mmCIF file of C-alpha atoms in Angstrom:
data_model
loop_
_atom_site.group_PDB
_atom_site.id
_atom_site.type_symbol
_atom_site.label_atom_id
_atom_site.label_comp_id
_atom_site.label_asym_id
_atom_site.label_seq_id
_atom_site.Cartn_x
_atom_site.Cartn_y
_atom_site.Cartn_z
ATOM 1 C CA MET A 1 233.013 11.754 204.336
ATOM 2 C CA ARG A 2 235.386 9.070 203.132
ATOM 3 C CA SER A 3 235.262 7.252 206.465
ATOM 4 C CA ILE A 4 231.473 6.876 206.190
ATOM 5 C CA SER A 5 231.693 5.071 202.830
ATOM 6 C CA ILE A 6 234.468 2.787 204.129
ATOM 7 C CA THR A 7 232.408 2.003 207.228
ATOM 8 C CA PHE A 8 229.344 1.249 205.120
ATOM 9 C CA CYS A 9 231.309 -1.124 202.783
ATOM 10 C CA ALA A 10 232.850 -2.928 205.772
ATOM 11 C CA ALA A 11 229.429 -3.408 207.392
ATOM 12 C CA ALA A 12 227.973 -4.766 204.132
ATOM 13 C CA ALA A 13 230.878 -7.212 203.728
ATOM 14 C CA ALA A 14 230.508 -8.418 207.325
ATOM 15 C CA ALA A 15 226.767 -8.947 206.824
ATOM 16 C CA LEU A 16 227.340 -10.989 203.656
ATOM 17 C CA ILE A 17 229.868 -13.195 205.413
ATOM 18 C CA ALA A 18 227.726 -13.717 208.516
ATOM 19 C CA VAL A 19 224.354 -14.462 206.852
ATOM 20 C CA PRO A 20 225.123 -17.863 205.185
ATOM 21 C CA ALA A 21 226.580 -19.395 208.375
ATOM 22 C CA PRO A 22 223.306 -19.586 210.380
ATOM 23 C CA ALA A 23 221.457 -20.939 207.327
ATOM 24 C CA ALA A 24 223.962 -23.785 206.980
ATOM 25 C CA LEU A 25 223.777 -24.601 210.679
ATOM 26 C CA ALA A 26 219.964 -24.662 210.651
ATOM 27 C CA SER A 27 219.608 -28.026 208.800
ATOM 28 C CA PRO A 28 217.917 -30.706 210.918
ATOM 29 C CA ALA A 29 220.192 -33.340 212.451
ATOM 30 C CA GLY A 30 217.912 -36.275 211.547
ATOM 31 C CA ASP A 31 218.254 -35.697 207.787
ATOM 32 C CA ASP A 32 221.190 -38.104 207.353
ATOM 33 C CA ASP A 33 218.992 -40.866 205.836
ATOM 34 C CA ARG A 34 217.778 -38.530 203.111
ATOM 35 C CA ARG A 35 220.485 -38.247 200.473
ATOM 36 C CA THR A 36 220.512 -36.766 197.012
ATOM 37 C CA GLY A 37 223.043 -37.289 194.296
ATOM 38 C CA THR A 38 223.755 -37.693 190.633
ATOM 39 C CA VAL A 39 223.174 -40.609 188.292
ATOM 40 C CA SER A 40 226.208 -41.382 186.155
ATOM 41 C CA VAL A 41 225.066 -42.340 182.624
ATOM 42 C CA THR A 42 227.570 -43.993 180.263
ATOM 43 C CA PRO A 43 227.577 -43.044 177.430
ATOM 44 C CA SER A 44 225.828 -39.783 178.168
ATOM 45 C CA THR A 45 225.114 -39.208 174.462
ATOM 46 C CA THR A 46 223.626 -42.155 172.605
ATOM 47 C CA ALA A 47 221.355 -43.228 169.763
ATOM 48 C CA PRO A 48 217.885 -44.793 169.829
ATOM 49 C CA GLY A 49 218.004 -48.536 170.496
ATOM 50 C CA ALA A 50 221.371 -48.343 172.294
ATOM 51 C CA GLN A 51 222.090 -49.537 175.810
ATOM 52 C CA VAL A 52 223.451 -47.313 178.587
ATOM 53 C CA GLU A 53 225.014 -48.076 181.968
ATOM 54 C CA LEU A 54 223.739 -46.311 185.077
ATOM 55 C CA TRP A 55 225.695 -45.874 188.327
ATOM 56 C CA VAL A 56 224.451 -44.362 191.566
ATOM 57 C CA ASP A 57 225.897 -44.212 195.099
ATOM 58 C CA VAL A 58 223.270 -42.325 197.119
ATOM 59 C CA CYS A 59 221.342 -45.289 198.473
ATOM 60 C CA GLY A 60 223.640 -45.706 201.477
ATOM 61 C CA LYS A 61 222.721 -48.927 203.259
ATOM 62 C CA GLY A 62 219.973 -49.594 200.749
ATOM 63 C CA ARG A 63 221.018 -52.077 198.116
ATOM 64 C CA ARG A 64 218.109 -51.713 195.730
ATOM 65 C CA ALA A 65 216.905 -48.876 193.543
ATOM 66 C CA LYS A 66 214.824 -48.195 190.460
ATOM 67 C CA GLY A 67 215.679 -45.788 187.690
ATOM 68 C CA ASN A 68 213.484 -44.330 185.015
ATOM 69 C CA SER A 69 213.481 -41.900 182.120
ATOM 70 C CA ASP A 70 211.184 -41.037 179.261
ATOM 71 C CA ALA A 71 213.967 -42.339 176.996
ATOM 72 C CA PHE A 72 214.060 -45.867 178.535
ATOM 73 C CA THR A 73 212.076 -48.817 177.226
ATOM 74 C CA SER A 74 211.391 -49.971 180.822
ATOM 75 C CA VAL A 75 212.317 -49.317 184.440
ATOM 76 C CA ALA A 76 215.993 -49.960 185.240
ATOM 77 C CA HIS A 77 216.520 -52.198 188.292
ATOM 78 C CA PHE A 78 219.753 -51.458 190.154
ATOM 79 C CA ARG A 79 221.879 -54.146 191.803
ATOM 80 C CA PRO A 80 224.931 -53.890 194.060
ATOM 81 C CA ALA A 81 228.221 -53.270 192.261
ATOM 82 C CA ASP A 82 231.128 -53.638 194.735
ATOM 83 C CA ASP A 83 231.657 -50.771 197.180
ATOM 84 C CA LYS A 84 231.044 -48.042 194.628
ATOM 85 C CA GLY A 85 227.271 -48.170 194.704
ATOM 86 C CA LEU A 86 224.545 -49.619 192.524
ATOM 87 C CA PHE A 87 224.587 -50.486 188.820
ATOM 88 C CA ALA A 88 221.882 -50.940 186.167
ATOM 89 C CA GLU A 89 221.559 -51.123 182.401
ATOM 90 C CA ALA A 90 218.808 -49.509 180.387
ATOM 91 C CA ARG A 91 217.849 -49.638 176.730
ATOM 92 C CA ILE A 92 216.906 -46.448 174.881
ATOM 93 C CA ARG A 93 213.558 -46.528 173.054
ATOM 94 C CA SER A 94 213.951 -46.968 169.312
ATOM 95 C CA ASP A 95 211.480 -44.120 168.733
ATOM 96 C CA ALA A 96 213.182 -41.692 171.145
ATOM 97 C CA GLU A 97 213.337 -38.160 169.789
ATOM 98 C CA PRO A 98 216.730 -36.438 169.569
ATOM 99 C CA ARG A 99 216.926 -34.283 172.718
ATOM 100 C CA SER A 100 218.039 -34.327 176.375
ATOM 101 C CA TYR A 101 216.143 -36.567 178.798
ATOM 102 C CA ASP A 102 216.054 -36.505 182.605
ATOM 103 C CA VAL A 103 217.000 -39.701 184.441
ATOM 104 C CA TRP A 104 215.828 -40.197 188.026
ATOM 105 C CA VAL A 105 216.627 -42.927 190.529
ATOM 106 C CA THR A 106 214.769 -43.712 193.742
ATOM 107 C CA CYS A 107 216.316 -45.896 196.442
ATOM 108 C CA GLU A 108 213.903 -48.576 197.667
ATOM 109 C CA ASP A 109 215.409 -49.107 201.139
ATOM 110 C CA SER A 110 216.063 -45.457 202.019
ATOM 111 C CA ASP A 111 215.027 -41.922 201.115
ATOM 112 C CA GLY A 112 217.913 -41.484 198.649
ATOM 113 C CA LYS A 113 217.254 -39.951 195.260
ATOM 114 C CA ALA A 114 219.467 -39.136 192.317
ATOM 115 C CA THR A 115 219.007 -37.350 189.032
ATOM 116 C CA GLY A 116 220.943 -37.034 185.823
ATOM 117 C CA THR A 117 220.570 -36.419 182.114
ATOM 118 C CA LEU A 118 221.215 -38.235 178.907
ATOM 119 C CA THR A 119 221.138 -36.975 175.324
ATOM 120 C CA VAL A 120 219.678 -38.939 172.437
ATOM 121 C CA VAL A 121 220.998 -38.120 168.972
ATOM 122 C CA HIS A 122 220.144 -39.584 165.603
ATOM 123 C CA HIS A 123 223.214 -40.656 163.669
ATOM 124 C CA ASN A 124 222.812 -40.053 159.962
ATOM 125 C CA ARG A 125 225.582 -42.114 158.487
ATOM 126 C CA PRO A 126 226.690 -40.709 155.155
ATOM 127 C CA SER A 127 226.704 -43.107 152.252
ATOM 128 C CA PRO A 128 228.208 -42.741 148.787
ATOM 129 C CA ALA A 129 225.951 -41.009 146.286
ATOM 130 C CA ALA A 130 226.903 -43.248 143.350
ATOM 131 C CA PRO A 131 228.564 -46.616 142.843
ATOM 132 C CA VAL A 132 232.326 -46.532 143.131
ATOM 133 C CA LYS A 133 234.021 -48.054 140.080
ATOM 134 C CA ALA A 134 237.009 -49.152 142.165
ATOM 135 C CA GLY A 135 235.235 -51.732 144.289
ATOM 136 C CA GLY A 136 232.105 -50.169 145.729
ATOM 137 C CA GLY A 137 230.684 -53.651 146.085
ATOM 138 C CA GLY A 138 227.124 -52.495 145.625
ATOM 139 C CA THR A 139 227.124 -50.625 148.941
ATOM 140 C CA ALA A 140 226.471 -47.254 147.373
ATOM 141 C CA THR A 141 222.958 -46.014 146.960
ATOM 142 C CA LEU A 142 222.148 -44.707 143.521
ATOM 143 C CA ALA A 143 221.378 -41.034 143.287
ATOM 144 C CA GLU A 144 218.972 -39.670 140.727
ATOM 145 C CA ARG A 145 220.495 -40.360 137.362
ATOM 146 C CA SER A 146 220.647 -37.474 134.963
ATOM 147 C CA THR A 147 220.804 -37.806 131.194
ATOM 148 C CA GLU A 148 224.448 -36.722 131.249
ATOM 149 C CA ALA A 149 225.368 -39.564 133.583
ATOM 150 C CA GLU A 150 223.901 -42.211 131.252
ATOM 151 C CA GLY A 151 226.663 -41.984 128.662
ATOM 152 C CA PRO A 152 227.271 -40.093 125.431
ATOM 153 C CA GLY A 153 224.299 -38.458 123.828
ATOM 154 C CA THR A 154 223.704 -36.938 120.403
ATOM 155 C CA ARG A 155 225.971 -33.976 121.121
ATOM 156 C CA HIS A 156 228.890 -36.271 121.978
ATOM 157 C CA ALA A 157 228.295 -38.383 118.848
ATOM 158 C CA VAL A 158 228.353 -35.305 116.563
ATOM 159 C CA ILE A 159 231.571 -34.010 118.174
ATOM 160 C CA GLY A 160 233.158 -37.436 117.745
ATOM 161 C CA LEU A 161 232.191 -37.598 114.056
ATOM 162 C CA VAL A 162 233.562 -34.095 113.415
ATOM 163 C CA LEU A 163 236.886 -34.983 115.087
ATOM 164 C CA ALA A 164 237.095 -38.217 113.105
ATOM 165 C CA ALA A 165 236.439 -36.306 109.845
ATOM 166 C CA VAL A 166 239.161 -33.753 110.695
ATOM 167 C CA ALA A 167 241.599 -36.582 111.433
ATOM 168 C CA ALA A 168 240.710 -38.331 108.151
ATOM 169 C CA VAL A 169 241.265 -35.118 106.183
ATOM 170 C CA ALA A 170 244.621 -34.547 107.911
ATOM 171 C CA VAL A 171 245.779 -38.087 107.075
ATOM 172 C CA ALA A 172 244.634 -37.729 103.449
ATOM 173 C CA LEU A 173 246.448 -34.393 103.013
ATOM 174 C CA ARG A 174 249.647 -35.759 104.501
ATOM 175 C CA SER A 175 249.481 -38.817 102.271
ATOM 176 C CA SER A 176 248.935 -36.682 99.163
ATOM 177 C CA ARG A 177 251.985 -34.495 100.022
ATOM 178 C CA ARG A 178 254.232 -37.526 100.315
ATOM 179 C CA ARG A 179 253.135 -38.812 96.932
ATOM 180 C CA ARG A 180 253.864 -35.495 95.236
ATOM 181 C CA ASP A 181 257.241 -34.934 96.831
ATOM 182 C CA PRO A 182 258.901 -38.330 97.475
ATOM 183 C CA ALA A 183 262.437 -36.845 97.859
ATOM 184 C CA GLY A 184 261.333 -33.933 100.132
ATOM 185 C CA SER A 185 260.861 -35.931 103.282
#
């Protein structure tokens, strides 16, 4: 009974190993001109209005290509860049939504194609909420001003008057003690 299960597992393993080989050998020999690859986007994460660099090396003998994306302001035209492939620059639309965008490149002199992605993010730069007394230079945006932030109010004035009255009474009492007992101090 055990030999049957071992035989079955060995047959299944042999079938899995043998099946991919004929599929790989079945590709047509004349497909060498048709190449696919990846577009390298630098930086791959950027903000609206920024410029990105695009690199591609799938065009083979072809020395011209066009790249496009829904994030670009216009079509990117590739030019030769030494032996590493083709290079282009593209500007991101200022109204591009924050998300991932597909980038695709088509070689003009061959059947080469390349794809890639780029991510657009909106940078919300934090700013101070109130002017900085130690040299903010007017760069801070004013937050909503509350009544407490505008200076002392009636409550603060009453507390100040009460403290001043207590201090005046304390000084008067101390002065009256000294007058009564000049030798005691």
